[in-house]
PDB file of C-alpha atoms in Angstrom:
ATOM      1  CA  UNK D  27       0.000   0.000   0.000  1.00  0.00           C
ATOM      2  CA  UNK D  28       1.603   3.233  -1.148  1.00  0.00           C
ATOM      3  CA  UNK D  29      -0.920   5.930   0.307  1.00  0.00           C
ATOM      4  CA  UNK D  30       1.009   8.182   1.930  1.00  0.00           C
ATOM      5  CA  UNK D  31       3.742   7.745  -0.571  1.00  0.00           C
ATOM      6  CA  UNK D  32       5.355   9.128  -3.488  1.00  0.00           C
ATOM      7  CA  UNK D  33       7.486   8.035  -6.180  1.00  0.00           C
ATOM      8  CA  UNK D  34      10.304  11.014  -6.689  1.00  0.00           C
ATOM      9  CA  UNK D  35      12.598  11.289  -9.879  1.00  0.00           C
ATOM     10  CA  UNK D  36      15.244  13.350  -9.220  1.00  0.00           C
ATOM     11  CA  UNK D  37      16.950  14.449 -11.992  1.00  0.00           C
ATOM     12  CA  UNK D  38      16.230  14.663 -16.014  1.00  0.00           C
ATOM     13  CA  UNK D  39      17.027  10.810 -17.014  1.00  0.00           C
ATOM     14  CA  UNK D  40      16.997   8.830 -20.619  1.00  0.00           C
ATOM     15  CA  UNK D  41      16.326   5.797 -18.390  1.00  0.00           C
ATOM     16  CA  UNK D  42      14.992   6.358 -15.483  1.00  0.00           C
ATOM     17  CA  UNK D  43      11.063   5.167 -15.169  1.00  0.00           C
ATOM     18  CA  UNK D  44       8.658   3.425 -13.169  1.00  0.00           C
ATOM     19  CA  UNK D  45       7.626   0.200 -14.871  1.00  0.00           C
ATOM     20  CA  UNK D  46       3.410  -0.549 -13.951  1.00  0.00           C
ATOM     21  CA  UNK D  47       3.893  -4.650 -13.921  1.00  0.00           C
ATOM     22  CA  UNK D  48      -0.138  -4.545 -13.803  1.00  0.00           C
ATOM     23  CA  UNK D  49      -0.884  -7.448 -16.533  1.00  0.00           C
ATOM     24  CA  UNK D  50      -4.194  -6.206 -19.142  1.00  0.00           C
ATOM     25  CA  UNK D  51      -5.900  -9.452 -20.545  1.00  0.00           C
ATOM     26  CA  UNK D  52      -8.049  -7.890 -22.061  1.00  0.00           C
ATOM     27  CA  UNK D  53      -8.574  -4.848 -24.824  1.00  0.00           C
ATOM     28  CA  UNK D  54     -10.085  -1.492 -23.597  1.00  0.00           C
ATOM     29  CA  UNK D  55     -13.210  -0.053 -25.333  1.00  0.00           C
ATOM     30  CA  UNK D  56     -13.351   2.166 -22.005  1.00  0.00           C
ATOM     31  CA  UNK D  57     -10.794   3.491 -19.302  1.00  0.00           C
ATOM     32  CA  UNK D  58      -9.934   5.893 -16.680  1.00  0.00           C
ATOM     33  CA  UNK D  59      -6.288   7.037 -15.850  1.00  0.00           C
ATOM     34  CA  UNK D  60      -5.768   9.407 -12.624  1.00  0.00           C
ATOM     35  CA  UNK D  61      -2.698  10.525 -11.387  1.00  0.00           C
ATOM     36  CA  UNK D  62      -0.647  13.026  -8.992  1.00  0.00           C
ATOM     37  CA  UNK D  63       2.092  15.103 -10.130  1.00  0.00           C
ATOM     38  CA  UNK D  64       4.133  17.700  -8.436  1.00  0.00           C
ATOM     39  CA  UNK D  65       7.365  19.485 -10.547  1.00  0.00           C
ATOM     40  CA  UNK D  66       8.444  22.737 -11.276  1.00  0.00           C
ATOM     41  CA  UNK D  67       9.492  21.377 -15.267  1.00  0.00           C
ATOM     42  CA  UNK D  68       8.663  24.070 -17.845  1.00  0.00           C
ATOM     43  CA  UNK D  69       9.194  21.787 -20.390  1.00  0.00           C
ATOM     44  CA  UNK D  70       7.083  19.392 -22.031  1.00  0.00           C
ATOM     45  CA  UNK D  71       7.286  15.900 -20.206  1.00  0.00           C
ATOM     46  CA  UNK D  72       5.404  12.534 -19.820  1.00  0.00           C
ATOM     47  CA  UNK D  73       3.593  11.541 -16.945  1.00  0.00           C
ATOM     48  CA  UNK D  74       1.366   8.254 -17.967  1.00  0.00           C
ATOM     49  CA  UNK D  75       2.460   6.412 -20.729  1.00  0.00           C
ATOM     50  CA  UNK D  76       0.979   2.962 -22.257  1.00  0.00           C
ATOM     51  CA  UNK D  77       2.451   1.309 -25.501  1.00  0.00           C
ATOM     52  CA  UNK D  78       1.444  -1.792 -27.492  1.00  0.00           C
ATOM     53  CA  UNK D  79       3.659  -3.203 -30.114  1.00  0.00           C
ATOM     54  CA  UNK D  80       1.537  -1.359 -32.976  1.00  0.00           C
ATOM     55  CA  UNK D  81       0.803   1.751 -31.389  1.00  0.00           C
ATOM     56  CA  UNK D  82       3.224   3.757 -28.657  1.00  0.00           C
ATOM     57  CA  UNK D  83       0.833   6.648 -28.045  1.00  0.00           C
ATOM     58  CA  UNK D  84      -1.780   4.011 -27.269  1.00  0.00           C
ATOM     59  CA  UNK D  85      -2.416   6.185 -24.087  1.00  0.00           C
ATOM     60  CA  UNK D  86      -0.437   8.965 -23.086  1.00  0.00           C
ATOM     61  CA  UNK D  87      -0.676  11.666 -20.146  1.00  0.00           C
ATOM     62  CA  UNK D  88       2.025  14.572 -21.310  1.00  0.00           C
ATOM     63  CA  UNK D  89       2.294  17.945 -20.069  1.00  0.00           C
ATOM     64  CA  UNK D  90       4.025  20.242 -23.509  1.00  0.00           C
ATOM     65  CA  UNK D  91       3.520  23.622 -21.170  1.00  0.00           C
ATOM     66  CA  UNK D  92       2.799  24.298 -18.166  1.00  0.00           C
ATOM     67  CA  UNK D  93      -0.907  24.865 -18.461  1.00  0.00           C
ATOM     68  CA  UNK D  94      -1.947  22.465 -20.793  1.00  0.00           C
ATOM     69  CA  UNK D  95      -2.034  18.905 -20.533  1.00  0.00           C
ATOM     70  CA  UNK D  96      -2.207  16.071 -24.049  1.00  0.00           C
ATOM     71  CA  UNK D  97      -4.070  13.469 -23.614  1.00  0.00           C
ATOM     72  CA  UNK D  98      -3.784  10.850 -26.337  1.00  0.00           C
ATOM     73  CA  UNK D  99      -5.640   7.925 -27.200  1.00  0.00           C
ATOM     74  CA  UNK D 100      -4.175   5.480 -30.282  1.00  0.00           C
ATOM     75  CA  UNK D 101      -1.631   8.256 -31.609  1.00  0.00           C
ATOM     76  CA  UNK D 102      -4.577  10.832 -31.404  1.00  0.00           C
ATOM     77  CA  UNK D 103      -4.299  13.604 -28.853  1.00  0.00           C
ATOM     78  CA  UNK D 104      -6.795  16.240 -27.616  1.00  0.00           C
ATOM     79  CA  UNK D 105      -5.291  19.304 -25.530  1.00  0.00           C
ATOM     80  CA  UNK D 106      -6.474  20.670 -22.580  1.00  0.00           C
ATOM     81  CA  UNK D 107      -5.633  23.567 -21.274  1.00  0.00           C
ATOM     82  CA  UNK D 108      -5.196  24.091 -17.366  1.00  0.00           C
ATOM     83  CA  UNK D 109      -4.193  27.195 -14.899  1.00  0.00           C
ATOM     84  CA  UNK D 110      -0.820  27.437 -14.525  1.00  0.00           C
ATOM     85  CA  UNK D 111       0.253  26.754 -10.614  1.00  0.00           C
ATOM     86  CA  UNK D 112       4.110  25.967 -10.582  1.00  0.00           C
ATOM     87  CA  UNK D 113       3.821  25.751  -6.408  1.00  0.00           C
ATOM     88  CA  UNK D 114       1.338  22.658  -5.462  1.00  0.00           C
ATOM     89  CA  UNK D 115       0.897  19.321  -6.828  1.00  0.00           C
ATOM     90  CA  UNK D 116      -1.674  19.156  -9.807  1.00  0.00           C
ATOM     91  CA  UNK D 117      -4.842  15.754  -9.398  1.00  0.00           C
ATOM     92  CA  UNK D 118      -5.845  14.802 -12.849  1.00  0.00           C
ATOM     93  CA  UNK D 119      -7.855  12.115 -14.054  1.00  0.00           C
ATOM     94  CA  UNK D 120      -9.066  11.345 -17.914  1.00  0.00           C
ATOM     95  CA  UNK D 121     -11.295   8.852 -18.910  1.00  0.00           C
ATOM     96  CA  UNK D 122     -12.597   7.613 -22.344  1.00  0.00           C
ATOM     97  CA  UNK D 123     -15.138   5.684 -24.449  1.00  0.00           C
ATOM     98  CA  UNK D 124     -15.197   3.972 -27.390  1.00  0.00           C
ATOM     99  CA  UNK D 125     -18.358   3.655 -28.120  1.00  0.00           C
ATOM    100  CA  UNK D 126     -18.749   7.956 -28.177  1.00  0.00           C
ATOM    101  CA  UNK D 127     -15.488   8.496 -28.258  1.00  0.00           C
ATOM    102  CA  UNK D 128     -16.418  11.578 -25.362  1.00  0.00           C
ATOM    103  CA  UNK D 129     -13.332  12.051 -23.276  1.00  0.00           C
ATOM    104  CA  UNK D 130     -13.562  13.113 -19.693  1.00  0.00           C
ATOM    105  CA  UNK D 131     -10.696  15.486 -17.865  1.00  0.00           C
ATOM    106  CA  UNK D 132     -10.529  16.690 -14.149  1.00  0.00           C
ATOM    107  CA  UNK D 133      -8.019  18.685 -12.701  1.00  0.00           C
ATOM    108  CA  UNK D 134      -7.852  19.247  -9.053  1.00  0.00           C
ATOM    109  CA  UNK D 135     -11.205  17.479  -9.057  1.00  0.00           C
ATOM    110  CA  UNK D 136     -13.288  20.226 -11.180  1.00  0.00           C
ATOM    111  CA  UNK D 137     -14.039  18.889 -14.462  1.00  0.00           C
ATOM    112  CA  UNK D 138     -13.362  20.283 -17.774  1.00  0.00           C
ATOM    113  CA  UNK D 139     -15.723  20.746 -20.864  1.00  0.00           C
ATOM    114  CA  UNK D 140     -16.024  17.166 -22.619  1.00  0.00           C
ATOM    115  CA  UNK D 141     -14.484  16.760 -25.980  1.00  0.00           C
ATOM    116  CA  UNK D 142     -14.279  13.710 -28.521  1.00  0.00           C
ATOM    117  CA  UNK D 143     -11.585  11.311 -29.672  1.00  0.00           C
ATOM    118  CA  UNK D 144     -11.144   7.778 -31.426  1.00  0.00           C
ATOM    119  CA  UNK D 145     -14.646   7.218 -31.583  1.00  0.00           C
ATOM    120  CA  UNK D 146     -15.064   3.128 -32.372  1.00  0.00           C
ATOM    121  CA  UNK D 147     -11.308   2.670 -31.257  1.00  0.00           C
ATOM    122  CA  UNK D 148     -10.019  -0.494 -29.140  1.00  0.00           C
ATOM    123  CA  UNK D 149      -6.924  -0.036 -26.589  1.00  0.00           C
ATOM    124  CA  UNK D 150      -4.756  -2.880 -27.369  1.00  0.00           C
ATOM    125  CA  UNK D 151      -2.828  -5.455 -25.262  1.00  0.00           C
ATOM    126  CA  UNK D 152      -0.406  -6.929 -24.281  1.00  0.00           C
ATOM    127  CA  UNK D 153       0.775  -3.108 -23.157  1.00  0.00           C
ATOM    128  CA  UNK D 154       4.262  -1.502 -21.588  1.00  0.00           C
ATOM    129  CA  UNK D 155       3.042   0.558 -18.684  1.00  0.00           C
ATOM    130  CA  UNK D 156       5.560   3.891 -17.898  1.00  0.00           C
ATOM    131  CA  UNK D 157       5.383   6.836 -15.432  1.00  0.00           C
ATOM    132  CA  UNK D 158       8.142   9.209 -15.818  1.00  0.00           C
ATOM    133  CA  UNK D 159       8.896   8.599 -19.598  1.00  0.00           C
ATOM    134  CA  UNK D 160       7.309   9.053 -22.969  1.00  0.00           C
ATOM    135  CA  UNK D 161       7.730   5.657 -25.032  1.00  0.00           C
ATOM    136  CA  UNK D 162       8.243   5.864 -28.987  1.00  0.00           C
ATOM    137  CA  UNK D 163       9.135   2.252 -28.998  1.00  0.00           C
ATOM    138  CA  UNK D 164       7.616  -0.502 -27.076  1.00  0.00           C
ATOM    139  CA  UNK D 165       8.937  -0.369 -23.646  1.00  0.00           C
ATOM    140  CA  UNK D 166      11.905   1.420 -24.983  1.00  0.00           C
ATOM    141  CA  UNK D 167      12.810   4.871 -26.854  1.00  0.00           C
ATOM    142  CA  UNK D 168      12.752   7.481 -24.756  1.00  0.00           C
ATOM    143  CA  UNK D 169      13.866  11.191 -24.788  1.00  0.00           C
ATOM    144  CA  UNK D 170      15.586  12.366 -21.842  1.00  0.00           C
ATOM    145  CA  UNK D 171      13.974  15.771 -22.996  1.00  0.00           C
ATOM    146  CA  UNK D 172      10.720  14.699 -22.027  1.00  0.00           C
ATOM    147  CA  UNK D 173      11.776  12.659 -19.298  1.00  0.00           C
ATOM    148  CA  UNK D 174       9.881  13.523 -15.780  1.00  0.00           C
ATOM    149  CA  UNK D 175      11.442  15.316 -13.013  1.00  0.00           C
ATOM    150  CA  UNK D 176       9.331  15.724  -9.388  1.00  0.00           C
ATOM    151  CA  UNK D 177       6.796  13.754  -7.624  1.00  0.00           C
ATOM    152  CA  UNK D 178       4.018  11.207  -8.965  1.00  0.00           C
ATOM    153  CA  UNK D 179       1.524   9.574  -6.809  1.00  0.00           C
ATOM    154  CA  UNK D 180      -1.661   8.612  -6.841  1.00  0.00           C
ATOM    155  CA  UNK D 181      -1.934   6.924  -9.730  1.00  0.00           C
ATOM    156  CA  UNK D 182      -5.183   4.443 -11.108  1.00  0.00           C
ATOM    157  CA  UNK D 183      -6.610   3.215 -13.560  1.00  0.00           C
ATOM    158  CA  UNK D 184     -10.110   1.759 -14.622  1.00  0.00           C
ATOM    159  CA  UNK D 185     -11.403  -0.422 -17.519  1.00  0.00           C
ATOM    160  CA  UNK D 186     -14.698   1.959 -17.080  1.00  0.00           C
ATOM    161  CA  UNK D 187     -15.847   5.513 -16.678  1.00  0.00           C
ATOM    162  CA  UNK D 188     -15.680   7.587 -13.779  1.00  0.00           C
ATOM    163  CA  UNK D 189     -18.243   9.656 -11.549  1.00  0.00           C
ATOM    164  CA  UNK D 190     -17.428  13.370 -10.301  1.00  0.00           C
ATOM    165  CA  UNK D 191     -17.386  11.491  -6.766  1.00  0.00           C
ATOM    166  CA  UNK D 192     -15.253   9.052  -7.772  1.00  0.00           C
ATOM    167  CA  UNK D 193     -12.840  11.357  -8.987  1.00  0.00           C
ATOM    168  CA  UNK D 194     -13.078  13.076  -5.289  1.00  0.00           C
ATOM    169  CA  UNK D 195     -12.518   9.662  -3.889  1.00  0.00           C
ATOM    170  CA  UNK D 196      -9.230   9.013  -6.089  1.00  0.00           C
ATOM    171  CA  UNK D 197      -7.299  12.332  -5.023  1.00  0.00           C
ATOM    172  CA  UNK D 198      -8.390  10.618  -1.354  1.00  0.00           C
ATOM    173  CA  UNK D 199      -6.659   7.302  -2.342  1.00  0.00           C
ATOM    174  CA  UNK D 200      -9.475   5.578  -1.206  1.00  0.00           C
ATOM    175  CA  UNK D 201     -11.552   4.785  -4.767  1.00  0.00           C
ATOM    176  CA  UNK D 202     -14.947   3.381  -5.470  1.00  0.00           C
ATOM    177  CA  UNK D 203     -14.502   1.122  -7.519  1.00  0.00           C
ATOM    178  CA  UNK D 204     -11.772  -1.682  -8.169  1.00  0.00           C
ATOM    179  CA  UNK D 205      -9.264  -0.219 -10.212  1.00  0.00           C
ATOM    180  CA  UNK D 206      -6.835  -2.219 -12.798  1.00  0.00           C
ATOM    181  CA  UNK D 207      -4.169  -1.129 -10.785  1.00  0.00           C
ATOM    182  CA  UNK D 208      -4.364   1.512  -8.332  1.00  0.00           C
ATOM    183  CA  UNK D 209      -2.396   3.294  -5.233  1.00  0.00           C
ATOM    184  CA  UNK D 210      -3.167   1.241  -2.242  1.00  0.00           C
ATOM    185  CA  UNK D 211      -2.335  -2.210  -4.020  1.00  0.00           C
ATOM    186  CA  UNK D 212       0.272  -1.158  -6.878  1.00  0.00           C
ATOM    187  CA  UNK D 213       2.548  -3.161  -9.168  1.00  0.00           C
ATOM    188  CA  UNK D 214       5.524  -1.809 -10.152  1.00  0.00           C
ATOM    189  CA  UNK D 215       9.577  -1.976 -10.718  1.00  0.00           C
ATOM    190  CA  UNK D 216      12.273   0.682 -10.242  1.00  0.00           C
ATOM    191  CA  UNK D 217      13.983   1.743 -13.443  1.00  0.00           C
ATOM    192  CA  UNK D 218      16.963   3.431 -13.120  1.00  0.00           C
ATOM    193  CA  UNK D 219      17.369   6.294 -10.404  1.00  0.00           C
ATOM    194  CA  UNK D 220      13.489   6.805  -8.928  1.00  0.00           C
ATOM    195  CA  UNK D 221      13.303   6.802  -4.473  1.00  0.00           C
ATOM    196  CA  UNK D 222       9.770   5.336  -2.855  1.00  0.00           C
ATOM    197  CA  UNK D 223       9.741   8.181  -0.444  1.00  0.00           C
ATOM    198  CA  UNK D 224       7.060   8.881   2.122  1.00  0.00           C
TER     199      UNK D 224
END
């Protein structure tokens, strides 16, 4: 159980990462991804990033600026743009459905107008799972330019949608419903130089 920690990466890296070991069976026509960050980067830099063999944008959380966060979905990316606040730790979550396409995104639990993406689209597996770096390859490729330096924690995610009180409930670490993988029960590996620190 990792509630009351956070994963800190120190220093601008072309390794370092936190592998999600989390094993998908099956393909995603629906998911949520929330997550914690905390950094005083200017530059653009990955925070979430999932990769099948075909696709390595499958899903991505990136920050390009400060006040706008990408949010892609099989090599398809809407932008969302977000206050800038360089001195507290930024909650987001997105969520998405095939079947619409409609894209949800909260920051600091206040959500954002809805937009549209990859209507009819499947998220495949098997997937490589990454906080901390942006993956052009499977598992592999990364850009130490876009590399992640600061604080993630907090991190789900959901083969569903989420509720407004269930995106309360996740910047709480304690969620509603069973995640894939969440905070309080979370599979992962050390990369490279990344602490565990309270």
């Amino acid at each position: 159980d990792l509630q009351s920690s956070v994963f800190v990466f120190p220093q601008e890296s072309p390794t370092a990462h936190v592998q999600v070991t989390a094993r998908l069976e099956q393909p995603l026509s629906n998911f949520t991804v929330c997550l914690r960050s905390y950094t005083d980067l200017t530059r653009p830099h990955s925070l979430f990033s999932y990769a099948t063999k075909k696709q390595s944008n499958e899903i991505l959380l990136f920050k390009p600026k400060p006040d706008q966060y990408e949010f892609h979905v099989g090599g398809k990316l809407l932008v969302f743009r977000v206050p800038q606040r360089l001195e507290e730790s930024e909650h987001v979550c997105a969520s998405w459905e095939s079947a619409t396409g409609i894209v949800g995104f909260w920051f600091n639990g206040k959500p954002w107008p809805r937009k549209g993406l990859q209507k009819g689209y499947t998220v495949g597996v098997p997937a490589s799972i990454l906080l901390g770096q942006d993956q052009d390859s499977f598992g592999g490729s990364f850009d130490a330019r876009q590399s992640f330096v600061g604080e993630i924690s907090s991190v789900y995610m959901w083969d569903t949608g989420i509720s407004a009180s269930g995106v309360t409930m996740a910047m709480y670490d304690s969620p509603e419903q069973t995640p894939v993988f969440g905070w309080r029960n979370f599979p992962y590996k050390i990369v490279g130089e990344v602490y565990l620190k309270p």
